[in-house]
Coordinates of C-alpha atoms in Angstrom, one line a residue:
M957 CA 0.0 0.0 0.0
K958 CA 1.3 3.5 -0.9
K959 CA 2.5 5.4 2.1
K960 CA 3.3 9.1 2.7
L961 CA 6.5 10.0 4.6
A962 CA 7.9 13.2 6.1
I963 CA 11.7 13.2 6.3
I964 CA 12.9 15.7 8.8
G965 CA 16.4 16.9 7.9
A966 CA 18.3 17.3 4.6
G967 CA 21.6 15.9 5.7
I968 CA 23.2 12.7 4.3
A969 CA 20.8 10.3 6.0
G970 CA 17.6 12.2 5.0
L971 CA 18.8 12.8 1.4
T972 CA 19.9 9.1 1.0
L973 CA 16.5 7.9 2.1
A974 CA 14.7 10.3 -0.2
N975 CA 16.7 9.1 -3.2
L976 CA 16.1 5.5 -2.4
I977 CA 12.3 6.1 -2.1
K978 CA 12.2 8.1 -5.4
K979 CA 14.3 5.7 -7.4
H980 CA 12.9 2.4 -6.1
S981 CA 9.3 2.8 -4.9
Q982 CA 6.0 4.6 -5.4
H983 CA 5.7 6.0 -1.9
E984 CA 5.1 9.7 -1.4
F985 CA 7.6 11.8 0.6
M986 CA 8.8 15.3 1.4
V987 CA 12.1 16.3 2.9
Y988 CA 11.7 19.2 5.4
E989 CA 14.8 21.2 6.3
K990 CA 14.8 23.9 9.0
E991 CA 17.6 25.9 7.3
E992 CA 16.9 28.2 4.3
S993 CA 19.2 26.4 2.0
L994 CA 21.6 23.4 1.7
S995 CA 25.2 24.2 2.7
L996 CA 27.2 23.4 -0.5
D997 CA 30.2 25.5 0.3
E998 CA 33.6 23.9 0.3
G999 CA 33.1 21.6 3.2
Y1000 CA 35.1 19.1 5.2
G1001 CA 36.0 15.6 4.1
I1002 CA 34.3 12.3 4.8
Q1003 CA 35.3 8.7 4.4
L1004 CA 33.0 6.1 2.9
A1005 CA 33.9 2.4 3.3
T1006 CA 32.5 -0.2 1.0
N1007 CA 29.4 -0.8 3.2
S1008 CA 28.1 2.6 2.3
I1009 CA 29.4 2.8 -1.3
K1010 CA 27.4 -0.3 -2.2
I1011 CA 24.2 1.4 -1.0
L1012 CA 25.0 4.7 -2.7
N1013 CA 25.7 2.9 -6.0
E1014 CA 22.0 2.0 -6.0
I1015 CA 21.2 5.7 -6.4
N1016 CA 23.9 6.3 -9.1
F1017 CA 26.8 7.3 -7.0
N1018 CA 28.9 5.3 -9.4
K1019 CA 28.2 8.0 -12.0
I1020 CA 29.6 10.9 -10.0
D1021 CA 32.5 12.9 -11.5
N1022 CA 35.6 10.8 -10.7
K1023 CA 37.7 13.9 -10.4
K1024 CA 35.7 14.9 -7.3
I1025 CA 36.4 11.7 -5.3
F1026 CA 39.5 9.6 -4.3
H1027 CA 40.2 6.0 -3.6
P1028 CA 43.0 5.7 -1.0
N1029 CA 44.9 2.4 -1.1
A1030 CA 46.1 2.3 2.5
L1031 CA 45.8 3.7 6.0
D1032 CA 49.3 4.7 7.2
F1033 CA 50.0 4.9 10.9
Y1034 CA 52.5 7.4 12.3
N1035 CA 53.5 8.7 15.7
I1036 CA 53.1 12.4 16.3
Q1037 CA 56.8 12.9 15.3
N1038 CA 55.8 11.8 11.8
E1039 CA 57.7 8.5 12.1
K1040 CA 55.9 5.7 10.3
I1041 CA 54.7 2.8 12.4
C1042 CA 52.9 0.5 9.8
N1043 CA 50.2 0.5 7.3
L1044 CA 46.8 -1.2 6.7
D1045 CA 45.9 -2.2 3.1
L1046 CA 42.4 -0.9 2.4
T1047 CA 42.1 -2.4 -1.0
K1048 CA 41.4 -5.9 0.5
F1049 CA 37.9 -4.7 1.3
N1050 CA 37.2 -3.4 -2.2
T1051 CA 35.4 -4.9 -5.1
S1052 CA 35.5 -3.7 -8.7
E1053 CA 32.2 -1.8 -8.1
N1054 CA 32.6 -0.8 -4.4
K1055 CA 35.8 0.9 -3.3
Y1056 CA 36.8 2.8 -0.2
T1057 CA 36.2 6.4 -1.1
T1058 CA 37.1 9.8 0.3
L1059 CA 35.5 13.1 -0.8
Q1060 CA 34.1 16.4 0.5
R1061 CA 30.7 16.2 2.2
S1062 CA 29.4 18.9 0.0
T1063 CA 30.2 16.7 -3.1
L1064 CA 28.0 13.9 -1.8
V1065 CA 25.2 16.3 -0.7
E1066 CA 25.3 17.9 -4.2
H1067 CA 24.8 14.5 -5.8
L1068 CA 22.0 13.4 -3.4
K1069 CA 20.0 16.6 -3.9
E1070 CA 20.0 16.4 -7.7
D1071 CA 16.8 14.4 -8.2
I1072 CA 14.8 15.7 -5.3
Y1073 CA 15.6 19.4 -5.0
T1074 CA 12.7 20.8 -7.0
Q1075 CA 9.7 18.6 -6.0
H1076 CA 10.7 16.9 -2.8
L1077 CA 12.6 19.4 -0.6
R1078 CA 11.2 22.3 1.4
F1079 CA 13.3 24.8 3.3
G1080 CA 12.7 26.9 6.4
K1081 CA 10.5 24.2 8.0
K1082 CA 10.7 23.9 11.7
I1083 CA 8.2 21.7 13.6
K1084 CA 5.9 23.6 16.0
E1085 CA 3.4 21.0 17.0
V1086 CA 2.6 17.3 16.4
S1087 CA -0.6 15.3 16.9
E1088 CA -2.1 12.0 15.8
L1089 CA -5.1 11.9 13.6
K1090 CA -6.8 8.7 12.3
D1091 CA -3.7 6.6 12.6
K1092 CA -1.6 9.3 10.9
I1093 CA 0.7 12.0 12.2
L1094 CA -0.1 15.7 11.7
L1095 CA 2.9 17.9 11.6
K1096 CA 2.5 21.6 12.0
F1097 CA 5.4 23.9 11.1
D1098 CA 6.1 27.4 12.4
D1099 CA 5.3 29.0 9.0
N1100 CA 1.7 27.9 9.5
T1101 CA 1.9 25.0 7.0
N1102 CA 1.2 21.4 7.9
D1103 CA 1.4 17.8 6.5
L1104 CA -0.5 14.7 7.4
V1105 CA 1.7 11.6 6.9
D1106 CA 1.8 7.9 7.6
Y1107 CA 5.4 8.0 8.9
V1108 CA 7.9 10.5 10.3
I1109 CA 11.6 9.8 9.7
A1110 CA 13.7 12.0 11.9
A1111 CA 17.1 12.7 10.3
D1112 CA 17.9 16.0 12.0
G1113 CA 21.1 15.2 13.8
V1114 CA 22.5 14.4 17.2
F1115 CA 20.5 17.3 18.7
S1116 CA 17.3 16.2 17.0
N1117 CA 14.5 18.7 17.5
T1118 CA 12.0 16.1 16.3
K1119 CA 12.7 13.8 19.3
S1120 CA 11.6 16.5 21.7
F1121 CA 8.0 16.2 20.3
F1122 CA 7.8 12.5 20.5
E1123 CA 10.0 11.3 23.3
K1124 CA 9.3 11.9 27.0
K1125 CA 12.5 10.1 28.1
K1126 CA 15.4 12.5 27.9
N1127 CA 18.6 11.2 26.2
E1128 CA 20.7 14.4 25.8
P1129 CA 24.0 14.1 23.9
K1130 CA 27.0 14.3 26.2
F1131 CA 30.3 16.2 25.7
K1132 CA 33.2 13.8 25.2
R1133 CA 35.7 16.2 26.7
A1134 CA 37.3 16.5 23.2
L1135 CA 37.0 18.7 20.2
A1136 CA 37.6 18.4 16.5
V1137 CA 39.7 20.9 14.4
R1138 CA 39.3 20.7 10.6
T1139 CA 40.7 22.4 7.5
I1140 CA 41.3 21.7 3.8
L1141 CA 44.9 21.7 2.6
K1142 CA 45.3 22.8 -1.0
S1143 CA 48.6 21.0 -1.4
K1144 CA 50.7 18.3 0.3
P1145 CA 52.2 19.6 3.6
E1146 CA 55.9 19.2 4.2
L1147 CA 55.6 16.0 6.1
N1148 CA 56.7 12.4 5.5
I1149 CA 53.4 11.1 4.3
N1150 CA 52.0 9.5 1.1
E1151 CA 49.3 12.0 0.0
K1152 CA 47.5 9.2 -1.9
N1153 CA 46.8 7.3 1.4
I1154 CA 45.0 8.1 4.7
S1155 CA 47.6 9.2 7.2
L1156 CA 46.9 8.7 10.9
M1157 CA 49.3 10.4 13.4
L1158 CA 49.0 9.3 17.0
G1159 CA 50.0 11.6 19.8
N1160 CA 49.6 12.3 23.5
N1161 CA 45.8 12.9 24.0
T1162 CA 45.4 13.7 20.3
H1163 CA 45.5 12.3 16.9
I1164 CA 45.5 13.8 13.4
V1165 CA 44.1 12.4 10.2
L1166 CA 45.0 13.5 6.7
Y1167 CA 43.5 12.2 3.5
P1168 CA 42.9 13.2 -0.2
I1169 CA 39.4 14.3 -1.1
N1170 CA 39.6 14.7 -4.9
K1171 CA 42.0 14.4 -7.8
K1172 CA 43.3 18.0 -7.3
K1173 CA 45.6 16.8 -4.5
E1174 CA 43.6 18.6 -1.8
L1175 CA 43.7 17.0 1.6
N1176 CA 41.3 17.0 4.4
M1177 CA 42.9 17.5 7.8
V1178 CA 41.1 16.7 11.0
C1179 CA 42.6 16.8 14.5
I1180 CA 40.9 15.3 17.5
L1181 CA 42.3 16.6 20.9
R1182 CA 41.1 15.9 24.4
N1183 CA 40.3 18.8 26.7
K1184 CA 38.0 19.0 29.7
K1185 CA 36.3 22.2 28.5
Y1186 CA 35.4 23.6 25.1
D1187 CA 36.6 27.2 24.8
P1188 CA 36.2 28.5 21.2
D1189 CA 38.1 31.6 22.1
N1190 CA 41.2 29.6 23.1
I1191 CA 41.6 27.2 20.2
K1192 CA 44.9 28.6 18.9
S1193 CA 46.6 28.4 22.3
L1194 CA 45.2 24.9 22.9
I1195 CA 46.7 23.7 19.6
E1196 CA 50.0 25.2 20.6
K1197 CA 49.9 23.6 24.0
K1198 CA 48.5 20.2 23.1
I1199 CA 49.9 19.5 19.6
L1200 CA 52.8 21.8 18.6
K1201 CA 54.7 21.2 21.8
Q1202 CA 54.8 17.5 20.7
N1203 CA 55.9 18.4 17.1
P1204 CA 56.4 22.0 16.1
N1205 CA 56.6 20.9 12.4
L1206 CA 52.9 20.4 12.4
K1207 CA 52.3 24.1 12.6
M1208 CA 51.6 24.3 8.8
L1209 CA 48.6 22.1 9.2
F1210 CA 46.8 24.9 11.2
N1211 CA 47.9 27.9 9.2
N1212 CA 44.8 27.9 7.0
N1213 CA 41.2 28.8 7.9
I1214 CA 40.4 26.2 10.6
K1215 CA 37.0 25.2 11.9
F1216 CA 36.3 23.6 15.2
W1217 CA 33.6 22.2 17.4
P1218 CA 33.1 20.1 20.5
L1219 CA 32.5 16.3 20.2
Y1220 CA 29.3 14.9 21.5
F1221 CA 28.0 11.3 21.7
T1222 CA 24.7 9.7 22.5
P1223 CA 24.9 8.0 25.9
K1224 CA 22.1 5.5 25.4
I1225 CA 20.0 4.0 22.7
F1226 CA 16.2 4.0 23.1
P1227 CA 13.5 2.8 20.7
S1228 CA 11.0 5.3 19.4
S1229 CA 7.9 5.5 21.6
N1230 CA 5.7 6.0 18.5
K1231 CA 5.4 3.2 16.0
K1232 CA 5.0 5.8 13.2
V1233 CA 8.2 7.6 14.1
F1234 CA 11.8 6.4 13.2
Y1235 CA 15.2 7.9 13.8
I1236 CA 18.1 7.6 11.3
G1237 CA 21.7 8.9 11.2
D1238 CA 22.9 10.9 14.1
A1239 CA 19.3 11.3 15.3
F1240 CA 19.4 7.6 16.2
N1241 CA 23.0 7.6 17.6
G1242 CA 25.8 10.1 17.5
F1243 CA 29.2 8.4 16.9
L1244 CA 32.7 9.5 17.8
P1245 CA 34.7 10.1 14.6
T1246 CA 37.4 7.5 15.5
L1247 CA 36.2 4.8 13.2
A1248 CA 35.2 7.1 10.3
Q1249 CA 31.7 5.6 10.2
G1250 CA 29.5 8.6 10.8
A1251 CA 28.5 9.3 7.2
G1252 CA 28.5 5.5 6.5
Q1253 CA 26.1 4.8 9.3
S1254 CA 23.8 7.6 8.2
I1255 CA 23.6 5.9 4.8
E1256 CA 23.1 2.4 6.3
S1257 CA 20.3 3.5 8.6
A1258 CA 18.5 5.1 5.7
Y1259 CA 18.8 1.9 3.7
E1260 CA 17.5 -0.2 6.5
I1261 CA 14.4 2.0 6.8
F1262 CA 13.9 1.9 3.1
K1263 CA 14.1 -1.9 2.9
L1264 CA 11.5 -2.4 5.6
L1265 CA 9.3 0.2 4.0
K1266 CA 9.5 -1.5 0.6
E1267 CA 8.7 -4.8 2.2
G1268 CA 5.7 -3.4 4.1
K1269 CA 7.4 -4.3 7.4
L1270 CA 8.3 -0.9 8.8
E1271 CA 5.9 -1.3 11.8
S1272 CA 6.5 -5.0 12.4
D1273 CA 7.9 -6.1 15.8
N1274 CA 10.3 -3.2 16.3
T1275 CA 12.6 -4.8 13.7
Y1276 CA 14.3 -1.6 12.7
F1277 CA 15.3 -0.6 16.2
E1278 CA 16.6 -4.1 17.1
E1279 CA 18.7 -4.5 14.0
R1280 CA 20.1 -0.9 14.0
S1281 CA 20.9 -1.2 17.7
K1282 CA 23.0 -4.3 17.1
R1283 CA 25.0 -2.5 14.4
V1284 CA 25.4 0.7 16.4
K1285 CA 26.7 -1.2 19.5
I1286 CA 29.4 -2.9 17.4
I1287 CA 30.6 0.4 15.9
R1288 CA 30.3 2.3 19.1
R1289 CA 32.5 -0.2 20.9
R1290 CA 35.2 0.0 18.2
S1291 CA 35.0 3.8 18.1
N1292 CA 35.4 4.1 21.8
L1293 CA 38.3 1.7 21.8
N1294 CA 40.1 3.6 19.0
F1295 CA 39.5 6.9 21.0
F1296 CA 41.2 5.2 23.9
I1297 CA 44.2 3.7 22.2
F1298 CA 44.9 6.5 19.8
H1299 CA 45.5 8.9 22.7
F1300 CA 47.9 7.1 25.0
S1301 CA 49.8 9.7 27.1
S1302 CA 52.4 7.2 28.5
A1303 CA 55.5 6.7 26.3
I1304 CA 55.6 3.0 27.4
M1305 CA 52.0 2.4 26.4
Q1306 CA 52.6 4.1 23.1
K1307 CA 55.5 1.8 22.3
I1308 CA 53.4 -1.3 23.3
R1309 CA 50.5 0.0 21.2
N1310 CA 52.8 0.5 18.2
I1311 CA 54.2 -3.0 18.5
F1312 CA 50.7 -4.5 18.6
L1313 CA 49.7 -2.4 15.6
K1314 CA 52.6 -3.7 13.5
F1315 CA 51.5 -7.2 14.5
L1316 CA 47.7 -6.8 14.1
V1317 CA 47.6 -5.2 10.6
K1318 CA 49.2 -8.3 9.2
R1319 CA 46.7 -10.7 10.8
K1320 CA 43.9 -11.5 8.4
T1321 CA 41.6 -12.9 11.1
F1322 CA 41.9 -9.7 13.2
I1323 CA 41.3 -7.4 10.3
K1324 CA 38.4 -9.4 9.1
G1325 CA 36.8 -9.4 12.6
Y1326 CA 37.6 -5.8 13.5
L1327 CA 37.0 -3.9 10.2
G1328 CA 35.8 -6.5 7.7
K1329 CA 32.7 -7.1 9.8
I1330 CA 31.8 -3.4 9.4
Y1331 CA 33.0 -2.7 5.8
K1332 CA 31.6 -5.9 4.3
N1333 CA 28.1 -5.7 5.9

């Protein structure tokens, strides 16, 4: 039976679901975005493993301009002094159609908006009130418009506004006592790295990731550093104190226009209290960036909702929540573990970690269990 959906949020999760519905079903839908436009400015980079590329290829991602993406071959591990520890071959997870991919977030959003922008996307829409009417949900927006739908799919991020209308149980995101610093480097920095690979530099209470985002040799740089408080007026001195004291040669990474924000995570996972309301992407669970699965899990969760919708099983036995929770728990455990081991402050623990890394990246059973279980899903 034909259903009508309201997708709240025009990020990666919401746009992926919209494309899947438009391309592979007859269901009606509208994407509601609270902002007045999509942010398509030169944005930060994202990593997409084969688990998400396989899904995106169902909505023509394989036809994207190849100059706007990159396929790194390896993940190179370094210490904060830029001395190489070891490397992990990423191509072992690839197939001829689905390859580990890096790109700018704006490039993916631009692709995802292409087929839905005119007829299926409305801006400046913020929910003011919700109610149930004859087994449907009535959404009222603050511009005095409304929509009566069969399902509401909340894809409005870790601080989901939609949740506040449907959930009585509070589950506020928590500050991880860490922040992210990002910039785009227009050329290879004067460091001992292979600019065609992903470079991961591990330091005391910090780590830095560099990777190509297109064929123009531009690199995304993201630095995660621990700090008990988030003080946006003190970022430069924090970088000096936490990073450049460990390696002054990294200063060139922070000379460009940097952006920064605090890291939050979702403490618990709760099912929706309404059988007509579902949460995807960061609205379901906010991940730490230490497994590079944030965008990938947004795509996966959208696909899981779509499959159940297509099969007419979206309301059956809480299937979506149970399956998504299993997946989230696996990734969350690995993300938290990486956050812990990437940031060892003890020189002895760093040496022990590095020895284990050299050993583990060569063990097929470990790689298959730790990453293959995620990338191959």
